[in-house]
PDB file of C-alpha atoms and ligand atoms in Angstrom:
ATOM      1  CA  UNK A   1     103.632  23.527 148.242  1.00 45.00           C
ATOM      2  CA  UNK A   2     106.065  26.188 149.342  1.00 47.00           C
ATOM      3  CA  UNK A   3     108.792  24.270 147.470  1.00 52.00           C
ATOM      4  CA  UNK A   4     106.708  24.345 144.278  1.00 52.00           C
ATOM      5  CA  UNK A   5     106.326  28.152 144.583  1.00 51.00           C
ATOM      6  CA  UNK A   6     109.991  28.551 145.210  1.00 63.00           C
ATOM      7  CA  UNK A   7     110.697  26.576 142.154  1.00 55.00           C
ATOM      8  CA  UNK A   8     108.310  28.576 140.002  1.00 57.00           C
ATOM      9  CA  UNK A   9     109.764  31.923 141.238  1.00 59.00           C
ATOM     10  CA  UNK A  10     113.197  30.570 140.514  1.00 51.00           C
ATOM     11  CA  UNK A  11     112.239  29.827 136.930  1.00 49.00           C
ATOM     12  CA  UNK A  12     110.755  33.302 136.669  1.00 54.00           C
ATOM     13  CA  UNK A  13     113.895  34.855 137.940  1.00 51.00           C
ATOM     14  CA  UNK A  14     116.203  32.977 135.696  1.00 48.00           C
ATOM     15  CA  UNK A  15     113.972  33.839 132.560  1.00 49.00           C
ATOM     16  CA  UNK A  16     114.078  37.511 133.400  1.00 52.00           C
ATOM     17  CA  UNK A  17     117.252  38.835 131.722  1.00 53.00           C
ATOM     18  CA  UNK A  18     119.233  40.924 134.132  1.00 52.00           C
ATOM     19  CA  UNK A  19     120.900  43.996 132.548  1.00 55.00           C
ATOM     20  CA  UNK A  20     124.606  43.594 132.160  1.00 64.00           C
ATOM     21  CA  UNK A  21     125.822  46.948 133.576  1.00 78.00           C
ATOM     22  CA  UNK A  22     129.628  47.152 133.647  1.00 80.00           C
ATOM     23  CA  UNK A  23     131.756  48.670 136.269  1.00 91.00           C
ATOM     24  CA  UNK A  24     131.926  52.468 135.752  1.00 93.00           C
ATOM     25  CA  UNK A  25     135.742  52.729 136.311  1.00 95.00           C
ATOM     26  CA  UNK A  26     136.319  49.865 133.831  1.00 96.00           C
ATOM     27  CA  UNK A  27     134.126  51.492 131.193  1.00 97.00           C
ATOM     28  CA  UNK A  28     136.152  54.681 131.637  1.00 97.00           C
ATOM     29  CA  UNK A  29     139.446  52.657 131.182  1.00 97.00           C
ATOM     30  CA  UNK A  30     137.984  50.852 128.070  1.00 98.00           C
ATOM     31  CA  UNK A  31     137.043  54.309 126.605  1.00 98.00           C
ATOM     32  CA  UNK A  32     140.617  55.543 127.269  1.00 98.00           C
ATOM     33  CA  UNK A  33     142.025  52.469 125.538  1.00 98.00           C
ATOM     34  CA  UNK A  34     139.660  53.132 122.608  1.00 98.00           C
ATOM     35  CA  UNK A  35     141.069  56.692 122.340  1.00 98.00           C
ATOM     36  CA  UNK A  36     144.610  55.198 122.224  1.00 98.00           C
ATOM     37  CA  UNK A  37     143.585  52.738 119.469  1.00 98.00           C
ATOM     38  CA  UNK A  38     141.675  55.384 117.384  1.00 98.00           C
ATOM     39  CA  UNK A  39     144.759  57.612 117.662  1.00 98.00           C
ATOM     40  CA  UNK A  40     147.238  55.065 116.334  1.00 98.00           C
ATOM     41  CA  UNK A  41     144.910  53.945 113.531  1.00 98.00           C
ATOM     42  CA  UNK A  42     145.137  57.498 112.203  1.00 98.00           C
ATOM     43  CA  UNK A  43     148.867  57.798 112.831  1.00 98.00           C
ATOM     44  CA  UNK A  44     149.677  54.439 111.289  1.00 98.00           C
ATOM     45  CA  UNK A  45     147.517  55.058 108.211  1.00 98.00           C
ATOM     46  CA  UNK A  46     149.372  58.299 107.539  1.00 98.00           C
ATOM     47  CA  UNK A  47     152.788  56.616 108.215  1.00 98.00           C
ATOM     48  CA  UNK A  48     151.931  53.664 105.986  1.00 98.00           C
ATOM     49  CA  UNK A  49     150.932  55.900 103.086  1.00 98.00           C
ATOM     50  CA  UNK A  50     154.115  58.014 103.536  1.00 98.00           C
ATOM     51  CA  UNK A  51     156.244  54.841 103.184  1.00 98.00           C
ATOM     52  CA  UNK A  52     154.181  53.828 100.181  1.00 97.00           C
ATOM     53  CA  UNK A  53     154.851  57.307  98.669  1.00 97.00           C
ATOM     54  CA  UNK A  54     158.583  56.881  99.249  1.00 97.00           C
ATOM     55  CA  UNK A  55     158.495  53.436  97.611  1.00 97.00           C
ATOM     56  CA  UNK A  56     159.192  51.506 100.773  1.00 97.00           C
ATOM     57  CA  UNK A  57     156.618  48.801 100.024  1.00 97.00           C
ATOM     58  CA  UNK A  58     157.662  46.397 102.848  1.00 96.00           C
ATOM     59  CA  UNK A  59     157.355  49.139 105.434  1.00 97.00           C
ATOM     60  CA  UNK A  60     154.139  50.274 103.924  1.00 98.00           C
ATOM     61  CA  UNK A  61     152.627  46.830 104.193  1.00 97.00           C
ATOM     62  CA  UNK A  62     153.940  46.227 107.695  1.00 97.00           C
ATOM     63  CA  UNK A  63     152.557  49.440 109.096  1.00 98.00           C
ATOM     64  CA  UNK A  64     149.314  49.057 107.226  1.00 98.00           C
ATOM     65  CA  UNK A  65     148.877  45.640 108.832  1.00 98.00           C
ATOM     66  CA  UNK A  66     149.370  47.209 112.278  1.00 98.00           C
ATOM     67  CA  UNK A  67     146.741  49.878 111.491  1.00 98.00           C
ATOM     68  CA  UNK A  68     144.307  47.017 110.694  1.00 98.00           C
ATOM     69  CA  UNK A  69     145.196  45.253 113.900  1.00 98.00           C
ATOM     70  CA  UNK A  70     144.376  48.467 115.847  1.00 98.00           C
ATOM     71  CA  UNK A  71     141.076  48.686 113.948  1.00 98.00           C
ATOM     72  CA  UNK A  72     140.247  45.247 115.296  1.00 98.00           C
ATOM     73  CA  UNK A  73     141.166  46.376 118.787  1.00 98.00           C
ATOM     74  CA  UNK A  74     138.997  49.435 118.606  1.00 98.00           C
ATOM     75  CA  UNK A  75     136.070  47.228 117.296  1.00 98.00           C
ATOM     76  CA  UNK A  76     136.431  44.832 120.208  1.00 98.00           C
ATOM     77  CA  UNK A  77     136.604  47.587 122.752  1.00 98.00           C
ATOM     78  CA  UNK A  78     133.496  49.299 121.279  1.00 98.00           C
ATOM     79  CA  UNK A  79     131.712  45.858 121.392  1.00 98.00           C
ATOM     80  CA  UNK A  80     132.665  45.346 125.038  1.00 97.00           C
ATOM     81  CA  UNK A  81     131.553  48.891 126.076  1.00 97.00           C
ATOM     82  CA  UNK A  82     128.188  48.446 124.374  1.00 96.00           C
ATOM     83  CA  UNK A  83     127.823  45.020 125.998  1.00 95.00           C
ATOM     84  CA  UNK A  84     128.243  46.865 129.391  1.00 95.00           C
ATOM     85  CA  UNK A  85     125.476  49.358 128.232  1.00 93.00           C
ATOM     86  CA  UNK A  86     128.193  52.118 128.174  1.00 94.00           C
ATOM     87  CA  UNK A  87     128.607  54.739 125.537  1.00 95.00           C
ATOM     88  CA  UNK A  88     131.774  54.250 123.384  1.00 97.00           C
ATOM     89  CA  UNK A  89     133.595  57.545 122.838  1.00 96.00           C
ATOM     90  CA  UNK A  90     134.777  57.629 119.378  1.00 96.00           C
ATOM     91  CA  UNK A  91     135.323  61.382 118.951  1.00 95.00           C
ATOM     92  CA  UNK A  92     138.349  61.611 121.309  1.00 93.00           C
ATOM     93  CA  UNK A  93     141.939  61.380 119.925  1.00 96.00           C
ATOM     94  CA  UNK A  94     145.269  61.812 121.697  1.00 96.00           C
ATOM     95  CA  UNK A  95     147.966  63.959 119.939  1.00 96.00           C
ATOM     96  CA  UNK A  96     148.956  62.336 116.653  1.00 97.00           C
ATOM     97  CA  UNK A  97     152.685  62.119 116.174  1.00 97.00           C
ATOM     98  CA  UNK A  98     153.552  62.023 112.523  1.00 98.00           C
ATOM     99  CA  UNK A  99     157.209  61.338 111.880  1.00 98.00           C
ATOM    100  CA  UNK A 100     159.048  63.247 109.078  1.00 98.00           C
ATOM    101  CA  UNK A 101     161.520  60.434 108.365  1.00 98.00           C
ATOM    102  CA  UNK A 102     161.476  56.615 108.517  1.00 98.00           C
ATOM    103  CA  UNK A 103     163.518  56.795 111.683  1.00 97.00           C
ATOM    104  CA  UNK A 104     160.995  59.258 113.331  1.00 98.00           C
ATOM    105  CA  UNK A 105     158.021  57.100 112.105  1.00 98.00           C
ATOM    106  CA  UNK A 106     159.473  53.901 113.754  1.00 98.00           C
ATOM    107  CA  UNK A 107     160.493  55.672 116.924  1.00 97.00           C
ATOM    108  CA  UNK A 108     157.089  57.468 117.324  1.00 97.00           C
ATOM    109  CA  UNK A 109     155.208  54.280 116.740  1.00 96.00           C
ATOM    110  CA  UNK A 110     157.425  52.359 119.083  1.00 96.00           C
ATOM    111  CA  UNK A 111     156.821  55.032 121.845  1.00 96.00           C
ATOM    112  CA  UNK A 112     153.095  54.630 121.422  1.00 97.00           C
ATOM    113  CA  UNK A 113     153.240  50.879 121.536  1.00 97.00           C
ATOM    114  CA  UNK A 114     155.176  50.893 124.778  1.00 97.00           C
ATOM    115  CA  UNK A 115     152.628  53.224 126.314  1.00 97.00           C
ATOM    116  CA  UNK A 116     149.903  50.938 125.039  1.00 98.00           C
ATOM    117  CA  UNK A 117     151.371  47.829 126.545  1.00 98.00           C
ATOM    118  CA  UNK A 118     151.529  49.675 129.880  1.00 98.00           C
ATOM    119  CA  UNK A 119     147.859  50.856 129.488  1.00 98.00           C
ATOM    120  CA  UNK A 120     146.567  47.392 128.732  1.00 98.00           C
ATOM    121  CA  UNK A 121     148.507  45.944 131.714  1.00 98.00           C
ATOM    122  CA  UNK A 122     146.826  48.555 133.969  1.00 98.00           C
ATOM    123  CA  UNK A 123     143.406  47.739 132.403  1.00 98.00           C
ATOM    124  CA  UNK A 124     143.957  44.069 133.112  1.00 98.00           C
ATOM    125  CA  UNK A 125     144.814  44.908 136.754  1.00 98.00           C
ATOM    126  CA  UNK A 126     141.486  46.829 137.128  1.00 97.00           C
ATOM    127  CA  UNK A 127     139.466  44.094 135.418  1.00 97.00           C
ATOM    128  CA  UNK A 128     140.960  41.514 137.837  1.00 97.00           C
ATOM    129  CA  UNK A 129     140.104  43.799 140.763  1.00 96.00           C
ATOM    130  CA  UNK A 130     136.451  44.073 139.723  1.00 95.00           C
ATOM    131  CA  UNK A 131     136.368  40.359 138.974  1.00 94.00           C
ATOM    132  CA  UNK A 132     135.502  40.718 135.241  1.00 95.00           C
ATOM    133  CA  UNK A 133     137.106  37.694 133.637  1.00 96.00           C
ATOM    134  CA  UNK A 134     135.640  38.517 130.183  1.00 96.00           C
ATOM    135  CA  UNK A 135     137.426  41.828 130.112  1.00 97.00           C
ATOM    136  CA  UNK A 136     140.634  40.247 131.437  1.00 98.00           C
ATOM    137  CA  UNK A 137     140.586  37.809 128.531  1.00 98.00           C
ATOM    138  CA  UNK A 138     139.831  40.455 125.914  1.00 98.00           C
ATOM    139  CA  UNK A 139     142.482  42.880 127.225  1.00 98.00           C
ATOM    140  CA  UNK A 140     145.031  40.095 127.465  1.00 98.00           C
ATOM    141  CA  UNK A 141     144.356  38.991 123.804  1.00 98.00           C
ATOM    142  CA  UNK A 142     144.909  42.601 122.730  1.00 98.00           C
ATOM    143  CA  UNK A 143     148.044  43.077 124.920  1.00 98.00           C
ATOM    144  CA  UNK A 144     149.714  40.048 123.230  1.00 98.00           C
ATOM    145  CA  UNK A 145     149.139  41.720 119.826  1.00 98.00           C
ATOM    146  CA  UNK A 146     150.592  44.969 121.166  1.00 98.00           C
ATOM    147  CA  UNK A 147     153.647  43.210 122.381  1.00 98.00           C
ATOM    148  CA  UNK A 148     154.066  41.889 118.877  1.00 98.00           C
ATOM    149  CA  UNK A 149     153.977  45.444 117.634  1.00 98.00           C
ATOM    150  CA  UNK A 150     156.690  46.488 120.044  1.00 98.00           C
ATOM    151  CA  UNK A 151     158.735  43.479 118.973  1.00 98.00           C
ATOM    152  CA  UNK A 152     158.400  44.556 115.359  1.00 97.00           C
ATOM    153  CA  UNK A 153     159.555  48.141 116.015  1.00 97.00           C
ATOM    154  CA  UNK A 154     162.432  47.022 118.203  1.00 97.00           C
ATOM    155  CA  UNK A 155     163.527  44.649 115.401  1.00 97.00           C
ATOM    156  CA  UNK A 156     163.547  47.535 112.947  1.00 97.00           C
ATOM    157  CA  UNK A 157     165.500  49.708 115.280  1.00 97.00           C
ATOM    158  CA  UNK A 158     168.064  46.886 115.761  1.00 97.00           C
ATOM    159  CA  UNK A 159     168.390  46.411 111.998  1.00 97.00           C
ATOM    160  CA  UNK A 160     168.901  50.147 111.396  1.00 97.00           C
ATOM    161  CA  UNK A 161     171.583  50.189 114.120  1.00 97.00           C
ATOM    162  CA  UNK A 162     173.314  47.129 112.734  1.00 97.00           C
ATOM    163  CA  UNK A 163     173.144  47.680 108.920  1.00 97.00           C
ATOM    164  CA  UNK A 164     172.666  51.428 108.850  1.00 97.00           C
ATOM    165  CA  UNK A 165     169.723  53.379 107.659  1.00 97.00           C
ATOM    166  CA  UNK A 166     170.732  53.298 103.954  1.00 96.00           C
ATOM    167  CA  UNK A 167     171.018  49.497 103.771  1.00 96.00           C
ATOM    168  CA  UNK A 168     167.820  49.110 105.819  1.00 97.00           C
ATOM    169  CA  UNK A 169     165.846  51.334 103.393  1.00 97.00           C
ATOM    170  CA  UNK A 170     167.133  49.364 100.380  1.00 96.00           C
ATOM    171  CA  UNK A 171     165.633  46.276 101.968  1.00 94.00           C
ATOM    172  CA  UNK A 172     162.270  48.068 102.283  1.00 96.00           C
ATOM    173  CA  UNK A 173     161.892  48.823  98.685  1.00 95.00           C
ATOM    174  CA  UNK A 174     161.293  45.240  97.535  1.00 72.00           C
ATOM    175  CA  UNK A 175     157.749  44.492  96.722  1.00 59.00           C
ATOM    176  CA  UNK A 176     156.365  41.762  99.031  1.00 50.00           C
ATOM    177  CA  UNK A 177     154.145  40.557  96.105  1.00 53.00           C
ATOM    178  CA  UNK A 178     156.362  38.685  93.618  1.00 51.00           C
TER     179      UNK A 178
HETATM  180 FE1  FE2 B 201     145.826  48.200 119.514  1.00 52.63          FE
HETATM  181 FE1  FE2 B 202     149.649  48.313 118.518  1.00 52.63          FE
END
């Protein structure tokens, strides 16, 4: 009889949906990463349009694609914060660093990407500490994309070093759509 009662209460327990409250520190970190993402979305959109205005179509498309990657990151972070019943902060931006030249644009974006890679590594460390595998997986997925962004910026800097800015810019004027 007592076994039957236990079984019944077990069913009752499993049917009752427990609220999925996230770790407070982790939600703070997710919100800080969200501020980083929202900042670079704005920065990259401006940079991408500046390149378009100068006729550097390849550069415009590459930076525009990165802005879109960052939008996905912001969306995934918001989704995770809401899943944890936290409040996503979308009104906070870090200083936006608009470059005046192509060289400044690439350097500013590269600096931000390096900081972002560091911030995601720190976030993953915390998610591991609080044993939140879902957040570890999400932050690792974003980290890999950020590393690709660093790679891209470093490649541009190497090309500028090797072929000189003028030759580099001539290459950026070709339309990617033939
Ligand atoms: Fe991002
Ligand atoms: Fe990025």
